[in-house]
Amino acid sequence: MSIYIEQIEQLVVLQKVDSEMITLEHILEEAPKQLQSLQEKRQYLEQQQGVIQEKIDVLMEQKGRIEGEIENDAQKVKKSKNKLMMVENTKEYHAMMREMDTMEKMNRMREEERSNLLADLSDLEGRKDALQKDIDALSETISSQQANLDQELSEKRTRLAELDKDKKKASEAVPAPILTRYNFIRDRIPNPVIVPVSEGVCKGCHVVIPPQTFIDLQKGEQILSCPNCLRIIFWERHFSGNE
Ligand SMILES: [Zn+2]
């Protein structure tokens, strides 16, 4: 095997490792995103629940106030009834009766307001409970997905560590100047770095290689780059027997 062919083969091995690493790194980056969107959804539901709770607090305060007033007036009416027994003057008696009547009317209005408040409260409590059920279900989904994700990511990280070793080995096999060139390209253009040329077309950018470059490539003497995308190229027929 010529040195040229050997070097191209070493680069192809390195490329294979690099490609798998890039795929895994992409998965490691993207996989937690679905979980994040579920967590954001849960946060939104919790916020909504908070808004409902604030409304409940306001209504509870109102309810407390009305019940205090009802109790207060009921006590006054009771006292007045006791006093009524001792009143001797008719005018005073009628005045007290009117006052009691007014207080009782007010309390009937308050009772009505109170029963409206209770209905609103029960409606809000129902909505709060429904949200809680959604939040609980979401939390369950999140924790089971989290467990799966942890498992998956840990497997991917293990594989990545293996690949890192493979990469070191593959890198050591490549002569330094060629490795430098490979790394230079890898850091600047999207994967892959080394691509075959098939029927005169670069498989990296799908553009036809200039005739002179193609002739040089077929000679298999020096490592060439695609003039269009700058990727390292090799003639696929040099390797068709090895596939
Ligand atoms: Zn190209």
PDB file of C-alpha atoms and ligand atoms in Angstrom:
ATOM      1  CA  MET A   1       0.000   0.000   0.000  1.00  0.00           C
ATOM      2  CA  SER A   2       1.320   3.442  -0.901  1.00  0.00           C
ATOM      3  CA  ILE A   3       1.955   5.993   1.835  1.00  0.00           C
ATOM      4  CA  TYR A   4      -0.695   8.209   0.250  1.00  0.00           C
ATOM      5  CA  ILE A   5      -3.381   5.509   0.499  1.00  0.00           C
ATOM      6  CA  GLU A   6      -2.331   4.696   4.048  1.00  0.00           C
ATOM      7  CA  GLN A   7      -2.617   8.321   5.134  1.00  0.00           C
ATOM      8  CA  ILE A   8      -6.037   8.727   3.549  1.00  0.00           C
ATOM      9  CA  GLU A   9      -7.179   5.571   5.318  1.00  0.00           C
ATOM     10  CA  GLN A  10      -5.910   6.903   8.649  1.00  0.00           C
ATOM     11  CA  LEU A  11      -7.815  10.143   8.080  1.00  0.00           C
ATOM     12  CA  VAL A  12     -10.972   8.221   7.190  1.00  0.00           C
ATOM     13  CA  VAL A  13     -10.685   6.288  10.486  1.00  0.00           C
ATOM     14  CA  LEU A  14     -10.228   9.568  12.350  1.00  0.00           C
ATOM     15  CA  GLN A  15     -13.188  11.040  10.486  1.00  0.00           C
ATOM     16  CA  LYS A  16     -15.407   8.104  11.465  1.00  0.00           C
ATOM     17  CA  VAL A  17     -14.584   8.602  15.147  1.00  0.00           C
ATOM     18  CA  ASP A  18     -15.045  12.351  14.887  1.00  0.00           C
ATOM     19  CA  SER A  19     -18.426  11.975  13.167  1.00  0.00           C
ATOM     20  CA  GLU A  20     -19.763   9.684  15.879  1.00  0.00           C
ATOM     21  CA  MET A  21     -18.479  12.057  18.556  1.00  0.00           C
ATOM     22  CA  ILE A  22     -20.193  15.010  16.910  1.00  0.00           C
ATOM     23  CA  THR A  23     -23.473  13.069  16.695  1.00  0.00           C
ATOM     24  CA  LEU A  24     -23.250  12.112  20.379  1.00  0.00           C
ATOM     25  CA  GLU A  25     -22.389  15.628  21.472  1.00  0.00           C
ATOM     26  CA  HIS A  26     -25.388  16.891  19.547  1.00  0.00           C
ATOM     27  CA  ILE A  27     -27.646  14.357  21.320  1.00  0.00           C
ATOM     28  CA  LEU A  28     -26.205  15.326  24.713  1.00  0.00           C
ATOM     29  CA  GLU A  29     -27.028  18.922  23.953  1.00  0.00           C
ATOM     30  CA  GLU A  30     -30.520  18.410  22.494  1.00  0.00           C
ATOM     31  CA  ALA A  31     -31.903  15.604  24.684  1.00  0.00           C
ATOM     32  CA  PRO A  32     -32.545  17.719  27.814  1.00  0.00           C
ATOM     33  CA  LYS A  33     -34.558  20.267  25.812  1.00  0.00           C
ATOM     34  CA  GLN A  34     -37.801  18.275  25.724  1.00  0.00           C
ATOM     35  CA  LEU A  35     -37.613  17.915  29.479  1.00  0.00           C
ATOM     36  CA  GLN A  36     -37.002  21.635  29.800  1.00  0.00           C
ATOM     37  CA  SER A  37     -40.177  22.402  27.869  1.00  0.00           C
ATOM     38  CA  LEU A  38     -42.174  20.136  30.226  1.00  0.00           C
ATOM     39  CA  GLN A  39     -40.639  21.903  33.209  1.00  0.00           C
ATOM     40  CA  GLU A  40     -41.570  25.264  31.717  1.00  0.00           C
ATOM     41  CA  LYS A  41     -45.142  24.011  31.231  1.00  0.00           C
ATOM     42  CA  ARG A  42     -45.274  22.950  34.881  1.00  0.00           C
ATOM     43  CA  GLN A  43     -43.951  26.329  35.953  1.00  0.00           C
ATOM     44  CA  TYR A  44     -46.695  28.012  33.927  1.00  0.00           C
ATOM     45  CA  LEU A  45     -49.402  25.874  35.583  1.00  0.00           C
ATOM     46  CA  GLU A  46     -47.962  26.678  39.016  1.00  0.00           C
ATOM     47  CA  GLN A  47     -48.100  30.366  38.202  1.00  0.00           C
ATOM     48  CA  GLN A  48     -51.736  30.040  37.177  1.00  0.00           C
ATOM     49  CA  GLN A  49     -52.434  28.222  40.403  1.00  0.00           C
ATOM     50  CA  GLY A  50     -50.778  31.079  42.279  1.00  0.00           C
ATOM     51  CA  VAL A  51     -53.075  33.598  40.578  1.00  0.00           C
ATOM     52  CA  ILE A  52     -56.127  31.536  41.596  1.00  0.00           C
ATOM     53  CA  GLN A  53     -54.808  31.259  45.153  1.00  0.00           C
ATOM     54  CA  GLU A  54     -54.515  35.052  45.329  1.00  0.00           C
ATOM     55  CA  LYS A  55     -58.166  35.377  44.289  1.00  0.00           C
ATOM     56  CA  ILE A  56     -59.148  32.780  46.905  1.00  0.00           C
ATOM     57  CA  ASP A  57     -57.268  34.780  49.560  1.00  0.00           C
ATOM     58  CA  VAL A  58     -59.132  37.963  48.629  1.00  0.00           C
ATOM     59  CA  LEU A  59     -62.518  36.214  48.721  1.00  0.00           C
ATOM     60  CA  MET A  60     -61.686  34.562  52.060  1.00  0.00           C
ATOM     61  CA  GLU A  61     -60.882  37.971  53.511  1.00  0.00           C
ATOM     62  CA  GLN A  62     -64.185  39.314  52.195  1.00  0.00           C
ATOM     63  CA  LYS A  63     -66.017  36.304  53.620  1.00  0.00           C
ATOM     64  CA  GLY A  64     -64.416  36.884  57.012  1.00  0.00           C
ATOM     65  CA  ARG A  65     -65.440  40.524  56.979  1.00  0.00           C
ATOM     66  CA  ILE A  66     -69.064  39.781  56.012  1.00  0.00           C
ATOM     67  CA  GLU A  67     -69.395  37.023  58.582  1.00  0.00           C
ATOM     68  CA  GLY A  68     -68.057  39.414  61.231  1.00  0.00           C
ATOM     69  CA  GLU A  69     -70.653  42.002  60.246  1.00  0.00           C
ATOM     70  CA  ILE A  70     -73.444  39.426  60.242  1.00  0.00           C
ATOM     71  CA  GLU A  71     -72.429  38.242  63.696  1.00  0.00           C
ATOM     72  CA  ASN A  72     -72.163  41.811  64.940  1.00  0.00           C
ATOM     73  CA  ASP A  73     -75.630  42.816  63.752  1.00  0.00           C
ATOM     74  CA  ALA A  74     -77.152  39.563  64.972  1.00  0.00           C
ATOM     75  CA  GLN A  75     -75.795  40.355  68.454  1.00  0.00           C
ATOM     76  CA  LYS A  76     -77.241  43.898  68.253  1.00  0.00           C
ATOM     77  CA  VAL A  77     -80.648  42.548  67.202  1.00  0.00           C
ATOM     78  CA  LYS A  78     -80.558  40.109  70.102  1.00  0.00           C
ATOM     79  CA  LYS A  79     -79.722  42.858  72.580  1.00  0.00           C
ATOM     80  CA  SER A  80     -82.459  45.085  71.170  1.00  0.00           C
ATOM     81  CA  LYS A  81     -84.996  42.278  71.536  1.00  0.00           C
ATOM     82  CA  ASN A  82     -84.111  41.993  75.202  1.00  0.00           C
ATOM     83  CA  LYS A  83     -84.376  45.752  75.683  1.00  0.00           C
ATOM     84  CA  LEU A  84     -87.691  45.784  73.840  1.00  0.00           C
ATOM     85  CA  MET A  85     -89.337  43.972  76.765  1.00  0.00           C
ATOM     86  CA  MET A  86     -88.474  46.869  79.044  1.00  0.00           C
ATOM     87  CA  VAL A  87     -89.532  49.745  76.814  1.00  0.00           C
ATOM     88  CA  GLU A  88     -92.621  51.581  78.104  1.00  0.00           C
ATOM     89  CA  ASN A  89     -92.869  54.364  75.604  1.00  0.00           C
ATOM     90  CA  THR A  90     -94.592  53.493  72.285  1.00  0.00           C
ATOM     91  CA  LYS A  91     -92.517  55.930  70.228  1.00  0.00           C
ATOM     92  CA  GLU A  92     -89.290  54.439  71.483  1.00  0.00           C
ATOM     93  CA  TYR A  93     -90.690  50.932  70.873  1.00  0.00           C
ATOM     94  CA  HIS A  94     -91.426  51.724  67.203  1.00  0.00           C
ATOM     95  CA  ALA A  95     -88.027  53.323  66.715  1.00  0.00           C
ATOM     96  CA  MET A  96     -86.350  50.207  68.057  1.00  0.00           C
ATOM     97  CA  MET A  97     -88.521  47.942  65.900  1.00  0.00           C
ATOM     98  CA  ARG A  98     -87.532  49.938  62.794  1.00  0.00           C
ATOM     99  CA  GLU A  99     -83.878  49.778  63.716  1.00  0.00           C
ATOM    100  CA  MET A 100     -84.076  46.004  64.199  1.00  0.00           C
ATOM    101  CA  ASP A 101     -85.918  45.642  60.930  1.00  0.00           C
ATOM    102  CA  THR A 102     -83.183  47.581  59.104  1.00  0.00           C
ATOM    103  CA  MET A 103     -80.447  45.474  60.678  1.00  0.00           C
ATOM    104  CA  GLU A 104     -82.240  42.274  59.743  1.00  0.00           C
ATOM    105  CA  LYS A 105     -82.672  43.464  56.166  1.00  0.00           C
ATOM    106  CA  MET A 106     -78.957  44.326  55.987  1.00  0.00           C
ATOM    107  CA  ASN A 107     -78.070  40.907  57.242  1.00  0.00           C
ATOM    108  CA  ARG A 108     -80.260  39.206  54.652  1.00  0.00           C
ATOM    109  CA  MET A 109     -78.318  41.152  51.983  1.00  0.00           C
ATOM    110  CA  ARG A 110     -75.062  40.105  53.601  1.00  0.00           C
ATOM    111  CA  GLU A 111     -76.177  36.472  53.678  1.00  0.00           C
ATOM    112  CA  GLU A 112     -76.859  36.715  49.968  1.00  0.00           C
ATOM    113  CA  GLU A 113     -73.428  38.231  49.348  1.00  0.00           C
ATOM    114  CA  ARG A 114     -71.907  35.515  51.484  1.00  0.00           C
ATOM    115  CA  SER A 115     -73.596  32.738  49.534  1.00  0.00           C
ATOM    116  CA  ASN A 116     -72.356  34.298  46.257  1.00  0.00           C
ATOM    117  CA  LEU A 117     -68.855  34.406  47.726  1.00  0.00           C
ATOM    118  CA  LEU A 118     -69.082  30.750  48.740  1.00  0.00           C
ATOM    119  CA  ALA A 119     -70.147  29.801  45.205  1.00  0.00           C
ATOM    120  CA  ASP A 120     -67.191  31.763  43.730  1.00  0.00           C
ATOM    121  CA  LEU A 121     -64.839  30.181  46.253  1.00  0.00           C
ATOM    122  CA  SER A 122     -66.008  26.675  45.441  1.00  0.00           C
ATOM    123  CA  ASP A 123     -65.533  27.421  41.723  1.00  0.00           C
ATOM    124  CA  LEU A 124     -61.994  28.671  42.334  1.00  0.00           C
ATOM    125  CA  GLU A 125     -61.145  25.721  44.575  1.00  0.00           C
ATOM    126  CA  GLY A 126     -62.342  23.396  41.795  1.00  0.00           C
ATOM    127  CA  ARG A 127     -60.063  25.099  39.267  1.00  0.00           C
ATOM    128  CA  LYS A 128     -57.179  24.993  41.696  1.00  0.00           C
ATOM    129  CA  ASP A 129     -57.673  21.247  42.285  1.00  0.00           C
ATOM    130  CA  ALA A 130     -57.878  20.582  38.531  1.00  0.00           C
ATOM    131  CA  LEU A 131     -54.599  22.455  38.031  1.00  0.00           C
ATOM    132  CA  GLN A 132     -53.036  20.477  40.855  1.00  0.00           C
ATOM    133  CA  LYS A 133     -53.994  17.232  39.101  1.00  0.00           C
ATOM    134  CA  ASP A 134     -52.335  18.477  35.881  1.00  0.00           C
ATOM    135  CA  ILE A 135     -49.259  19.535  37.833  1.00  0.00           C
ATOM    136  CA  ASP A 136     -49.022  16.150  39.567  1.00  0.00           C
ATOM    137  CA  ALA A 137     -49.367  14.260  36.264  1.00  0.00           C
ATOM    138  CA  LEU A 138     -46.739  16.491  34.678  1.00  0.00           C
ATOM    139  CA  SER A 139     -44.398  15.985  37.624  1.00  0.00           C
ATOM    140  CA  GLU A 140     -44.715  12.234  37.232  1.00  0.00           C
ATOM    141  CA  THR A 141     -43.911  12.459  33.506  1.00  0.00           C
ATOM    142  CA  ILE A 142     -40.968  14.731  34.250  1.00  0.00           C
ATOM    143  CA  SER A 143     -39.438  12.446  36.853  1.00  0.00           C
ATOM    144  CA  SER A 144     -39.784   9.315  34.700  1.00  0.00           C
ATOM    145  CA  GLN A 145     -38.344  11.167  31.685  1.00  0.00           C
ATOM    146  CA  GLN A 146     -35.571  12.517  33.854  1.00  0.00           C
ATOM    147  CA  ALA A 147     -34.654   8.964  34.886  1.00  0.00           C
ATOM    148  CA  ASN A 148     -34.627   7.815  31.240  1.00  0.00           C
ATOM    149  CA  LEU A 149     -32.614  10.812  30.209  1.00  0.00           C
ATOM    150  CA  ASP A 150     -30.037  10.303  32.957  1.00  0.00           C
ATOM    151  CA  GLN A 151     -29.658   6.690  31.846  1.00  0.00           C
ATOM    152  CA  GLU A 152     -29.365   7.640  28.180  1.00  0.00           C
ATOM    153  CA  LEU A 153     -26.922  10.457  28.778  1.00  0.00           C
ATOM    154  CA  SER A 154     -24.733   8.336  30.997  1.00  0.00           C
ATOM    155  CA  GLU A 155     -24.535   5.679  28.244  1.00  0.00           C
ATOM    156  CA  LYS A 156     -23.680   8.338  25.687  1.00  0.00           C
ATOM    157  CA  ARG A 157     -20.993   9.804  27.935  1.00  0.00           C
ATOM    158  CA  THR A 158     -19.443   6.365  28.410  1.00  0.00           C
ATOM    159  CA  ARG A 159     -19.388   5.865  24.632  1.00  0.00           C
ATOM    160  CA  LEU A 160     -17.926   9.320  24.182  1.00  0.00           C
ATOM    161  CA  ALA A 161     -15.087   8.486  26.570  1.00  0.00           C
ATOM    162  CA  GLU A 162     -14.339   5.338  24.517  1.00  0.00           C
ATOM    163  CA  LEU A 163     -14.365   7.362  21.327  1.00  0.00           C
ATOM    164  CA  ASP A 164     -12.000   9.848  22.852  1.00  0.00           C
ATOM    165  CA  LYS A 165      -9.477   7.039  23.328  1.00  0.00           C
ATOM    166  CA  ASP A 166     -10.075   5.797  19.761  1.00  0.00           C
ATOM    167  CA  LYS A 167      -9.546   9.307  18.520  1.00  0.00           C
ATOM    168  CA  LYS A 168      -6.231   9.618  20.309  1.00  0.00           C
ATOM    169  CA  LYS A 169      -5.107   6.358  18.729  1.00  0.00           C
ATOM    170  CA  ALA A 170      -6.313   7.400  15.277  1.00  0.00           C
ATOM    171  CA  SER A 171      -4.640  10.795  15.661  1.00  0.00           C
ATOM    172  CA  GLU A 172      -1.328   9.233  16.635  1.00  0.00           C
ATOM    173  CA  ALA A 173      -1.360   7.197  13.414  1.00  0.00           C
ATOM    174  CA  VAL A 174      -1.636  10.343  11.256  1.00  0.00           C
ATOM    175  CA  PRO A 175       1.591  12.265  10.496  1.00  0.00           C
ATOM    176  CA  ALA A 176       1.658  15.600  12.336  1.00  0.00           C
ATOM    177  CA  PRO A 177       1.404  18.000   9.354  1.00  0.00           C
ATOM    178  CA  ILE A 178      -1.586  16.104   7.945  1.00  0.00           C
ATOM    179  CA  LEU A 179      -3.262  15.971  11.352  1.00  0.00           C
ATOM    180  CA  THR A 180      -2.767  19.717  11.746  1.00  0.00           C
ATOM    181  CA  ARG A 181      -4.384  20.262   8.364  1.00  0.00           C
ATOM    182  CA  TYR A 182      -7.289  17.950   9.288  1.00  0.00           C
ATOM    183  CA  ASN A 183      -7.853  19.739  12.615  1.00  0.00           C
ATOM    184  CA  PHE A 184      -7.597  23.154  10.977  1.00  0.00           C
ATOM    185  CA  ILE A 185     -10.387  22.266   8.558  1.00  0.00           C
ATOM    186  CA  ARG A 186     -12.477  20.509  11.239  1.00  0.00           C
ATOM    187  CA  ASP A 187     -12.484  23.632  13.402  1.00  0.00           C
ATOM    188  CA  ARG A 188     -13.653  25.857  10.564  1.00  0.00           C
ATOM    189  CA  ILE A 189     -16.191  24.031   8.398  1.00  0.00           C
ATOM    190  CA  PRO A 190     -19.116  21.723   9.168  1.00  0.00           C
ATOM    191  CA  ASN A 191     -18.375  18.002   9.486  1.00  0.00           C
ATOM    192  CA  PRO A 192     -17.124  15.944   7.599  1.00  0.00           C
ATOM    193  CA  VAL A 193     -13.524  16.962   6.971  1.00  0.00           C
ATOM    194  CA  ILE A 194     -12.557  14.262   4.464  1.00  0.00           C
ATOM    195  CA  VAL A 195     -14.889  13.196   1.650  1.00  0.00           C
ATOM    196  CA  PRO A 196     -14.742  10.971  -1.422  1.00  0.00           C
ATOM    197  CA  VAL A 197     -14.881  12.295  -4.971  1.00  0.00           C
ATOM    198  CA  SER A 198     -17.261  10.274  -7.097  1.00  0.00           C
ATOM    199  CA  GLU A 199     -17.646  10.735 -10.881  1.00  0.00           C
ATOM    200  CA  GLY A 200     -15.608  13.935 -10.553  1.00  0.00           C
ATOM    201  CA  VAL A 201     -17.987  15.422  -7.952  1.00  0.00           C
ATOM    202  CA  CYS A 202     -16.970  16.331  -4.375  1.00  0.00           C
ATOM    203  CA  LYS A 203     -19.285  14.460  -1.967  1.00  0.00           C
ATOM    204  CA  GLY A 204     -18.886  17.256   0.563  1.00  0.00           C
ATOM    205  CA  CYS A 205     -20.309  20.147  -1.459  1.00  0.00           C
ATOM    206  CA  HIS A 206     -21.622  18.321  -4.559  1.00  0.00           C
ATOM    207  CA  VAL A 207     -19.637  20.580  -6.886  1.00  0.00           C
ATOM    208  CA  VAL A 208     -17.565  19.261  -9.818  1.00  0.00           C
ATOM    209  CA  ILE A 209     -13.799  19.193  -9.135  1.00  0.00           C
ATOM    210  CA  PRO A 210     -11.697  21.158 -11.676  1.00  0.00           C
ATOM    211  CA  PRO A 211     -10.256  18.750 -14.321  1.00  0.00           C
ATOM    212  CA  GLN A 212      -6.614  19.347 -13.359  1.00  0.00           C
ATOM    213  CA  THR A 213      -7.352  18.721  -9.642  1.00  0.00           C
ATOM    214  CA  PHE A 214      -9.205  15.563 -10.587  1.00  0.00           C
ATOM    215  CA  ILE A 215      -6.254  14.345 -12.670  1.00  0.00           C
ATOM    216  CA  ASP A 216      -3.876  15.061  -9.744  1.00  0.00           C
ATOM    217  CA  LEU A 217      -6.261  13.310  -7.366  1.00  0.00           C
ATOM    218  CA  GLN A 218      -6.270  10.163  -9.481  1.00  0.00           C
ATOM    219  CA  LYS A 219      -2.474  10.075  -9.372  1.00  0.00           C
ATOM    220  CA  GLY A 220      -2.735   9.488  -5.619  1.00  0.00           C
ATOM    221  CA  GLU A 221       0.482  11.264  -4.727  1.00  0.00           C
ATOM    222  CA  GLN A 222      -0.495  14.117  -2.466  1.00  0.00           C
ATOM    223  CA  ILE A 223      -3.374  14.946  -0.183  1.00  0.00           C
ATOM    224  CA  LEU A 224      -5.644  17.449  -1.965  1.00  0.00           C
ATOM    225  CA  SER A 225      -8.525  19.657  -0.949  1.00  0.00           C
ATOM    226  CA  CYS A 226     -11.742  20.507  -2.779  1.00  0.00           C
ATOM    227  CA  PRO A 227     -11.216  24.057  -4.123  1.00  0.00           C
ATOM    228  CA  ASN A 228     -14.877  24.824  -3.458  1.00  0.00           C
ATOM    229  CA  CYS A 229     -15.532  23.587   0.123  1.00  0.00           C
ATOM    230  CA  LEU A 230     -11.891  23.109   1.236  1.00  0.00           C
ATOM    231  CA  ARG A 231     -12.545  19.575   2.550  1.00  0.00           C
ATOM    232  CA  ILE A 232      -9.825  16.968   2.104  1.00  0.00           C
ATOM    233  CA  ILE A 233     -10.770  14.792  -0.873  1.00  0.00           C
ATOM    234  CA  PHE A 234      -9.866  11.327  -2.085  1.00  0.00           C
ATOM    235  CA  TRP A 235     -10.814   9.438  -5.222  1.00  0.00           C
ATOM    236  CA  GLU A 236     -13.368   6.787  -4.288  1.00  0.00           C
ATOM    237  CA  ARG A 237     -11.907   4.281  -6.789  1.00  0.00           C
ATOM    238  CA  HIS A 238      -8.677   4.184  -4.842  1.00  0.00           C
ATOM    239  CA  PHE A 239     -10.709   2.544  -2.075  1.00  0.00           C
ATOM    240  CA  SER A 240     -13.468   0.696  -3.906  1.00  0.00           C
ATOM    241  CA  GLY A 241     -11.684  -2.599  -3.226  1.00  0.00           C
ATOM    242  CA  ASN A 242     -11.519  -1.925   0.500  1.00  0.00           C
ATOM    243  CA  GLU A 243     -15.202  -1.145   1.096  1.00  0.00           C
TER     244      GLU A 243
HETATM  245 ZN    ZN B   1     -16.250  20.219  -1.928  1.00  0.00          ZN
END
